[in-house]
CSV table of C-alpha atoms and ligand atoms in Angstrom, one decimal:
chain,number,residue,atom,x,y,z
A,1,MET,CA,0.2,-22.7,44.4
A,2,LYS,CA,3.5,-21.7,43.4
A,3,TYR,CA,3.8,-25.3,41.4
A,4,ILE,CA,0.3,-24.1,39.2
A,5,VAL,CA,1.9,-21.0,38.5
A,6,ARG,CA,4.6,-21.7,37.4
A,7,VAL,CA,3.1,-25.0,34.6
A,8,LEU,CA,0.8,-21.9,33.9
A,9,THR,CA,3.4,-20.1,32.6
A,10,VAL,CA,5.0,-22.5,30.6
A,11,SER,CA,1.9,-23.6,28.9
A,12,ILE,CA,0.9,-19.7,28.2
A,13,MET,CA,5.3,-19.2,27.0
A,14,MET,CA,4.5,-22.2,24.4
A,15,THR,CA,1.0,-21.4,23.5
A,16,ALA,CA,2.7,-18.6,22.0
A,17,LEU,CA,6.0,-20.2,20.0
A,18,ILE,CA,3.8,-23.3,18.9
A,19,ALA,CA,1.4,-19.2,17.7
A,20,GLN,CA,4.2,-18.4,16.1
A,21,GLY,CA,5.2,-20.9,14.4
A,22,ALA,CA,1.8,-20.9,13.3
A,23,SER,CA,2.3,-17.7,11.8
A,24,ALA,CA,5.4,-18.6,9.0
A,25,GLN,CA,4.0,-21.7,8.7
A,26,THR,CA,0.0,-20.1,7.7
A,27,ARG,CA,1.7,-17.6,5.0
A,28,LYS,CA,-0.1,-17.7,2.7
A,29,SER,CA,1.7,-17.9,-0.8
A,30,GLN,CA,0.4,-18.0,-4.1
A,31,ARG,CA,2.4,-18.9,-8.2
A,32,PRO,CA,2.3,-13.7,-9.4
A,33,ALA,CA,-0.3,-13.6,-11.6
A,34,ASP,CA,2.3,-13.2,-14.8
A,35,PRO,CA,4.9,-15.3,-14.9
A,36,ALA,CA,7.9,-12.6,-16.0
A,37,ASN,CA,7.0,-11.9,-11.9
A,38,PRO,CA,10.8,-12.4,-11.3
A,39,LEU,CA,9.6,-13.9,-7.3
A,40,ARG,CA,8.9,-17.0,-7.8
A,41,GLU,CA,5.9,-16.5,-5.0
A,42,ILE,CA,4.1,-13.6,-3.3
A,43,ILE,CA,2.8,-13.1,0.0
A,44,SER,CA,1.4,-10.1,1.3
A,45,GLY,CA,3.4,-7.7,3.8
A,46,TYR,CA,0.3,-9.4,6.5
A,47,TYR,CA,2.3,-12.5,6.7
A,48,PHE,CA,4.6,-11.1,7.9
A,49,SER,CA,3.2,-8.8,10.4
A,50,SER,CA,2.5,-10.1,13.9
A,51,LEU,CA,-0.9,-11.7,15.2
A,52,ALA,CA,-1.9,-8.9,17.2
A,53,THR,CA,-1.2,-6.6,13.9
A,54,ARG,CA,-3.0,-8.9,12.0
A,55,ALA,CA,-5.9,-9.0,14.5
A,56,LEU,CA,-5.8,-4.9,14.7
A,57,GLN,CA,-6.2,-5.3,10.5
A,58,ASP,CA,-8.3,-7.5,10.3
A,59,ASP,CA,-11.2,-6.4,12.4
A,60,ASP,CA,-12.8,-3.2,11.4
A,61,PHE,CA,-14.2,-2.3,14.6
A,62,ASP,CA,-10.4,-2.5,16.0
A,63,ASN,CA,-9.0,-0.7,12.8
A,64,PRO,CA,-7.8,2.2,13.9
A,65,ALA,CA,-7.7,3.7,9.9
A,66,SER,CA,-11.8,2.9,9.7
A,67,LEU,CA,-11.2,6.5,10.8
A,68,TRP,CA,-10.2,7.8,7.6
A,69,ILE,CA,-12.5,5.6,5.9
A,70,GLN,CA,-15.6,7.1,7.9
A,71,GLU,CA,-14.0,11.0,6.9
A,72,GLY,CA,-13.7,9.5,3.0
A,73,GLU,CA,-17.0,8.7,3.7
A,74,ALA,CA,-18.6,12.6,4.8
A,75,LEU,CA,-15.4,14.2,1.9
A,76,TRP,CA,-17.5,11.9,-0.6
A,77,ASN,CA,-20.8,13.2,0.1
A,78,LYS,CA,-19.5,17.2,0.7
A,79,VAL,CA,-20.8,20.2,-1.4
A,80,GLU,CA,-17.4,21.5,-3.0
A,81,GLY,CA,-16.4,23.7,-5.8
A,82,GLN,CA,-17.1,26.6,-8.3
A,83,ALA,CA,-19.2,23.3,-9.4
A,84,ASN,CA,-21.6,23.1,-6.6
A,85,LYS,CA,-21.3,18.9,-7.1
A,86,ALA,CA,-19.9,16.1,-4.7
A,87,CYS,CA,-18.2,13.3,-5.6
A,88,ALA,CA,-21.0,11.8,-4.9
A,89,SER,CA,-23.2,14.0,-7.4
A,90,CYS,CA,-21.8,12.1,-9.9
A,91,HIS,CA,-20.4,9.0,-8.6
A,92,GLY,CA,-23.4,8.1,-6.5
A,93,ASP,CA,-23.6,5.0,-4.6
A,94,ALA,CA,-19.4,4.5,-3.4
A,95,LYS,CA,-20.2,0.7,-3.2
A,96,LYS,CA,-21.3,0.2,-7.2
A,97,SER,CA,-19.6,2.9,-8.4
A,98,LEU,CA,-15.8,2.2,-7.0
A,99,ARG,CA,-16.4,-0.9,-6.5
A,100,GLY,CA,-12.8,-3.1,-8.2
A,101,VAL,CA,-11.3,0.4,-8.9
A,102,GLY,CA,-8.7,0.9,-5.8
A,103,ALA,CA,-7.8,-3.3,-7.4
A,104,ARG,CA,-7.3,-0.8,-11.2
A,105,TYR,CA,-5.0,2.1,-10.1
A,106,PRO,CA,-1.9,3.1,-10.7
A,107,ALA,CA,-3.6,3.2,-14.4
A,108,TYR,CA,-3.0,5.1,-18.1
A,109,ASP,CA,-5.3,8.2,-18.0
A,110,LYS,CA,-6.6,8.9,-21.8
A,111,GLN,CA,-7.3,12.5,-20.6
A,112,ALA,CA,-4.0,13.6,-19.1
A,113,LYS,CA,-1.8,11.2,-21.1
A,114,LEU,CA,-0.1,9.4,-18.3
A,115,VAL,CA,-0.2,7.3,-16.0
A,116,ILE,CA,-1.7,8.3,-13.2
A,117,ASN,CA,-2.6,7.0,-8.9
A,118,ILE,CA,-5.2,6.9,-6.8
A,119,GLU,CA,-4.2,10.2,-5.3
A,120,GLN,CA,-3.8,11.4,-8.8
A,121,ARG,CA,-7.3,10.1,-9.8
A,122,ILE,CA,-9.3,11.9,-7.6
A,123,ASN,CA,-7.2,14.7,-7.7
A,124,LEU,CA,-8.0,15.0,-11.3
A,125,CYS,CA,-12.1,14.5,-9.9
A,126,ARG,CA,-11.9,17.1,-7.7
A,127,VAL,CA,-10.2,20.3,-10.7
A,128,ARG,CA,-11.9,18.5,-13.7
A,129,ASN,CA,-15.0,17.8,-12.5
A,130,MET,CA,-15.5,19.7,-8.8
A,131,LYS,CA,-13.9,22.8,-10.5
A,132,ALA,CA,-11.9,22.9,-6.3
A,133,ALA,CA,-8.1,22.9,-5.3
A,134,PRO,CA,-6.8,19.9,-5.8
A,135,TRP,CA,-5.8,18.1,-1.4
A,136,ARG,CA,-2.4,18.1,-1.4
A,137,TYR,CA,-0.3,15.1,-0.9
A,138,GLU,CA,-0.2,13.2,2.2
A,139,SER,CA,-3.3,16.2,3.8
A,140,GLY,CA,-5.5,14.4,5.7
A,141,PRO,CA,-8.9,14.4,3.2
A,142,LEU,CA,-7.0,12.8,0.8
A,143,LEU,CA,-5.4,9.5,3.1
A,144,SER,CA,-9.0,9.8,3.8
A,145,MET,CA,-10.3,10.0,-0.2
A,146,SER,CA,-7.7,7.5,-1.3
A,147,ALA,CA,-8.8,4.1,1.9
A,148,PHE,CA,-12.5,5.7,0.7
A,149,THR,CA,-11.7,4.4,-2.3
A,150,LYS,CA,-9.9,1.7,-2.3
A,151,SER,CA,-12.2,0.1,0.5
A,152,PHE,CA,-13.7,-1.0,-1.7
A,153,SER,CA,-11.8,-2.8,-3.6
A,154,ARG,CA,-10.8,-5.4,-0.3
A,155,GLY,CA,-11.0,-9.1,-1.4
A,156,MET,CA,-10.0,-8.0,-4.8
A,157,LYS,CA,-6.8,-8.8,-7.0
A,158,VAL,CA,-4.2,-6.5,-7.6
A,159,ALA,CA,-5.3,-5.8,-11.8
A,160,VAL,CA,-2.9,-3.7,-12.8
A,161,LYS,CA,-2.2,-3.4,-16.4
A,162,VAL,CA,1.1,-2.3,-17.7
A,163,ASP,CA,1.1,-2.6,-21.4
A,164,GLY,CA,0.3,-0.9,-24.5
A,165,PRO,CA,1.0,2.9,-22.8
A,166,ALA,CA,1.5,2.3,-20.0
A,167,LYS,CA,4.6,0.5,-20.7
A,168,GLN,CA,7.1,3.6,-20.2
A,169,SER,CA,5.8,3.6,-16.7
A,170,PHE,CA,6.3,0.6,-16.1
A,171,GLU,CA,10.1,0.2,-17.3
A,172,ASN,CA,11.3,3.8,-15.4
A,173,GLY,CA,9.6,1.8,-12.7
A,174,LYS,CA,11.2,-1.1,-12.6
A,175,LYS,CA,14.5,0.7,-14.0
A,176,PHE,CA,14.5,2.5,-10.4
A,177,TYR,CA,13.7,-0.5,-8.1
A,178,TYR,CA,16.7,-1.9,-9.7
A,179,GLN,CA,19.4,1.1,-9.1
A,180,ARG,CA,21.3,0.6,-6.2
A,181,ARG,CA,21.4,4.4,-4.4
A,182,GLY,CA,21.9,6.0,-0.8
A,183,GLN,CA,25.3,6.1,0.9
A,184,LEU,CA,24.5,2.4,1.6
A,185,ASN,CA,24.3,2.0,-2.2
A,186,MET,CA,21.2,-1.2,-1.4
A,187,ASN,CA,18.3,-1.2,-4.1
A,188,CYS,CA,14.8,-2.9,-3.3
A,189,ALA,CA,15.1,-5.9,-3.9
A,190,GLN,CA,18.4,-6.7,-2.2
A,191,CYS,CA,15.7,-6.3,1.0
A,192,HIS,CA,12.7,-7.6,-0.9
A,193,GLU,CA,13.3,-9.9,-3.3
A,194,PHE,CA,16.5,-11.1,-1.5
A,195,SER,CA,15.8,-11.0,2.2
A,196,TYR,CA,12.3,-11.7,2.6
A,197,GLY,CA,12.2,-14.2,5.5
A,198,ASN,CA,15.2,-12.8,7.0
A,199,ARG,CA,15.1,-10.5,10.2
A,200,ILE,CA,16.7,-7.1,10.0
A,201,ARG,CA,17.0,-5.3,13.2
A,202,SER,CA,14.1,-5.3,14.7
A,203,ASP,CA,12.6,-6.6,11.4
A,204,LEU,CA,11.1,-9.1,9.6
A,205,LEU,CA,11.5,-8.1,5.9
A,206,SER,CA,8.4,-8.5,3.7
A,207,GLN,CA,8.6,-8.6,0.2
A,208,GLY,CA,7.4,-5.0,0.1
A,209,HIS,CA,3.8,-5.3,-1.4
A,210,SER,CA,1.7,-2.8,-2.6
A,211,ASN,CA,-2.2,-4.7,-1.5
A,212,GLY,CA,-1.9,-2.3,1.5
A,213,PHE,CA,-1.6,1.0,1.5
A,214,PRO,CA,-2.7,3.4,2.3
A,215,THR,CA,-1.9,1.8,5.5
A,216,TYR,CA,-2.3,2.3,9.5
A,217,ARG,CA,1.6,2.3,10.7
A,218,LEU,CA,1.4,2.0,14.1
A,219,LYS,CA,4.9,3.9,14.4
A,220,TRP,CA,3.7,7.5,12.0
A,221,GLN,CA,-0.2,6.6,14.8
A,222,LYS,CA,-1.5,7.1,11.6
A,223,VAL,CA,-2.2,6.1,7.9
A,224,GLY,CA,0.5,7.3,5.4
A,225,SER,CA,0.8,6.3,2.0
A,226,LEU,CA,2.8,4.3,-0.5
A,227,HIS,CA,4.9,7.7,-1.1
A,228,ARG,CA,5.1,7.7,2.1
A,229,ARG,CA,6.7,3.9,2.5
A,230,PHE,CA,8.9,4.3,-0.4
A,231,ARG,CA,10.5,7.7,1.4
A,232,GLY,CA,11.0,5.9,4.3
A,233,CYS,CA,13.2,3.3,2.7
A,234,ASN,CA,14.6,5.3,0.2
A,235,LYS,CA,16.0,7.4,3.5
A,236,GLN,CA,16.7,3.9,4.9
A,237,VAL,CA,19.6,3.4,2.5
A,238,ARG,CA,20.5,7.0,3.4
A,239,ALA,CA,19.5,7.8,-0.5
A,240,GLU,CA,18.1,11.5,-0.6
A,241,PRO,CA,13.9,10.7,-1.3
A,242,TYR,CA,12.3,11.9,-4.1
A,243,LYS,CA,9.1,13.8,-4.1
A,244,TYR,CA,5.1,12.9,-2.9
A,245,GLY,CA,3.0,12.5,-6.1
A,246,SER,CA,6.2,12.9,-8.3
A,247,ARG,CA,6.6,11.0,-11.3
A,248,GLU,CA,9.6,8.6,-10.1
A,249,TYR,CA,7.7,7.5,-7.5
A,250,VAL,CA,4.8,7.2,-9.0
A,251,ASP,CA,6.0,4.9,-11.8
A,252,LEU,CA,7.5,2.5,-9.3
A,253,GLU,CA,4.0,2.5,-7.7
A,254,LEU,CA,3.0,0.9,-11.2
A,255,TYR,CA,6.2,-1.4,-11.1
A,256,LEU,CA,5.4,-2.2,-7.6
A,257,ALA,CA,1.7,-2.9,-7.8
A,258,TRP,CA,2.4,-5.4,-11.6
A,259,ARG,CA,5.4,-7.3,-8.5
A,260,GLY,CA,2.0,-8.1,-6.5
A,261,ASN,CA,-0.7,-8.5,-9.2
A,262,GLY,CA,-2.6,-11.1,-7.4
A,263,LEU,CA,-2.5,-10.2,-4.4
A,264,GLU,CA,-5.6,-8.9,-2.6
A,265,VAL,CA,-5.5,-5.8,-2.0
A,266,GLU,CA,-6.1,-5.2,2.0
A,267,ALA,CA,-5.7,-1.8,2.1
A,268,PRO,CA,-6.7,0.2,4.1
A,269,SER,CA,-4.3,-3.2,6.7
A,270,VAL,CA,-2.3,-2.2,9.1
A,271,ARG,CA,1.8,-2.6,10.0
A,272,ARG,CA,3.4,-1.9,12.6
B,301,HEC,C1,-19.1,16.3,-12.1
B,301,HEC,C2,-18.7,14.9,-11.3
B,301,HEC,C3,-17.3,14.4,-11.0
B,301,HEC,C4,-17.8,15.0,-10.0
B,301,HEC,C5,-18.6,15.8,-8.5
B,301,HEC,C6,-16.4,14.1,-9.1
B,301,HEC,N1,-16.2,12.9,-10.4
B,301,HEC,FE1,-14.8,11.9,-10.4
B,301,HEC,N2,-15.5,11.6,-12.5
B,301,HEC,C7,-15.6,11.8,-12.8
B,301,HEC,C8,-15.5,11.2,-14.5
B,301,HEC,C9,-16.4,12.1,-15.5
B,301,HEC,C10,-14.8,10.5,-14.6
B,301,HEC,C11,-14.1,9.5,-15.8
B,301,HEC,C12,-12.8,10.3,-15.7
B,301,HEC,C13,-13.1,11.4,-16.2
B,301,HEC,O1,-14.0,11.5,-17.5
B,301,HEC,O2,-12.4,12.6,-15.5
B,301,HEC,C14,-14.6,10.6,-13.1
B,301,HEC,C15,-13.7,9.4,-12.5
B,301,HEC,C16,-13.2,8.8,-10.9
B,301,HEC,C17,-12.6,7.2,-11.0
B,301,HEC,C18,-11.9,6.8,-11.8
B,301,HEC,C19,-12.2,5.7,-12.0
B,301,HEC,C20,-12.2,5.2,-12.6
B,301,HEC,O3,-13.0,3.9,-13.0
B,301,HEC,O4,-10.9,4.8,-12.6
B,301,HEC,C21,-12.5,8.6,-9.2
B,301,HEC,C22,-11.3,7.0,-7.8
B,301,HEC,C23,-13.2,9.5,-8.6
B,301,HEC,N3,-13.7,9.7,-10.0
B,301,HEC,C24,-13.5,10.0,-7.4
B,301,HEC,C25,-13.6,11.5,-7.6
B,301,HEC,C26,-13.7,11.7,-6.5
B,301,HEC,C27,-13.2,10.8,-4.6
B,301,HEC,C28,-14.6,12.7,-6.3
B,301,HEC,C29,-14.7,13.8,-4.7
B,301,HEC,C30,-14.1,14.6,-4.5
B,301,HEC,C31,-15.1,12.9,-7.9
B,301,HEC,N4,-14.8,12.0,-8.2
B,301,HEC,C32,-16.3,13.5,-7.6
B,301,HEC,C33,-16.9,13.0,-12.5
B,301,HEC,C34,-16.6,12.8,-11.5
B,302,HEC,C1,17.5,-1.8,3.4
B,302,HEC,C2,16.9,-3.0,3.3
B,302,HEC,C3,15.6,-2.4,3.2
B,302,HEC,C4,15.5,-1.8,1.8
B,302,HEC,C5,16.7,-1.0,0.2
B,302,HEC,C6,14.3,-1.2,0.5
B,302,HEC,N1,13.2,-1.6,2.2
B,302,HEC,FE1,11.1,-1.5,2.0
B,302,HEC,N2,11.0,-2.8,4.1
B,302,HEC,C7,12.0,-2.3,4.5
B,302,HEC,C8,11.5,-2.3,5.7
B,302,HEC,C9,12.2,-2.9,7.2
B,302,HEC,C10,10.7,-2.7,5.8
B,302,HEC,C11,9.5,-3.0,7.3
B,302,HEC,C12,9.1,-4.8,7.4
B,302,HEC,C13,8.6,-4.8,5.3
B,302,HEC,O1,7.4,-5.2,5.3
B,302,HEC,O2,9.9,-5.1,4.1
B,302,HEC,C14,9.9,-2.5,4.3
B,302,HEC,C15,8.3,-2.1,4.0
B,302,HEC,C16,8.2,-2.0,2.3
B,302,HEC,C17,7.1,-1.5,2.1
B,302,HEC,C18,5.9,-1.9,3.2
B,302,HEC,C19,5.3,-3.2,3.0
B,302,HEC,C20,4.2,-3.7,3.7
B,302,HEC,O3,3.6,-4.1,4.0
B,302,HEC,O4,3.7,-2.9,3.9
B,302,HEC,C21,6.7,-1.5,0.9
B,302,HEC,C22,5.9,-1.1,-0.3
B,302,HEC,C23,8.4,-1.3,0.5
B,302,HEC,N3,9.8,-1.4,1.9
B,302,HEC,C24,8.5,-1.4,-0.9
B,302,HEC,C25,10.1,-0.3,-1.0
B,302,HEC,C26,10.8,0.0,-2.3
B,302,HEC,C27,10.2,-0.1,-3.0
B,302,HEC,C28,12.6,0.6,-2.2
B,302,HEC,C29,13.3,0.3,-3.2
B,302,HEC,C30,13.4,2.4,-3.5
B,302,HEC,C31,12.6,0.1,-0.6
B,302,HEC,N4,11.1,-0.9,0.0
B,302,HEC,C32,14.0,-0.5,0.0
B,302,HEC,C33,13.3,-2.7,3.9
B,302,HEC,C34,13.8,-1.6,2.6
């Protein structure tokens, strides 16, 4: 009996080890869409997650972010504001009208004359078109609606535009990315461009892409925005974080999305 137990334990350990090895090997790497990308290969954060975390993301039934998508769907159909309209009144079937939108944002908005992200796009519709109050950044409704919106681009390739009127925003974002900051005097590239695949404390460093956002983080026990992640990464190097929805972060968001152009949209993903 003891012998059988020992053989079983050893074989379970072996399987776990093989699975770990396999996870590193099956990391899907591809060439970036733009040859000007400083990364020679682009890899989604998904492949730096444990197999258990990936499994949560892969199964809509287990993915805890599904609750946010459901809430987003309810809000999509809810009449609000002085114009007495719901999102659906103008946009109809979200499956059709929102398809691909999540892959294109941040994007330049002609009326605002600015590059805006998906959260800001949603709020513009609330203010401009529904005559309703904007949702607060990082509030439940805004996270739900951005998760809902992005879910219709799942599997499509990230494809943000950075030329023309978006160029200045892109350049500002790039500058931010490479600027050293905080007491540790580090920039984003030191962790996510030059050190991905290495461990930092208990974390395996990824390339820090945005294709999974908004994301359900096990640490947060809820869905959070990319700007929440930016704030966390700023604080890690003991730098002062910027405000949610700040110009600096939207520019950084555009630049980061471009680094991941060609990756599949996974939002809402699951991460540790
Ligand atoms: C009264 C009609 C109306 C309502 C209500 C409305 N929108 Fe819009 N939406 C528009 C129009 C028109 C545009 C095109 C840009 C513009 O003129 O603002 C747009 C653009 C968008 C876009 C960008 C699409 C793209 O291809 O870039 C998104 C996303 C969006 N709306 C989401 C929403 C959401 C979410 C709601 C509800 C909270 C909503 N809209 C409510 C009329 C509306
Ligand atoms: C000291 C190292 C460090 C620095 C500097 C740093 N990060 Fe991170 N970042 C991490 C760690 C650790 C994680 C969690 C594991 C992972 O995905 O790399 C993370 C995760 C991320 C993620 C989530 C990736 C995903 O797939 O969920 C994004 C996006 C990100 N960082 C962006 C940035 C940006 C932008 C900067 C610069 C403002 C930055 N990081 C600076 C350590 C760092």
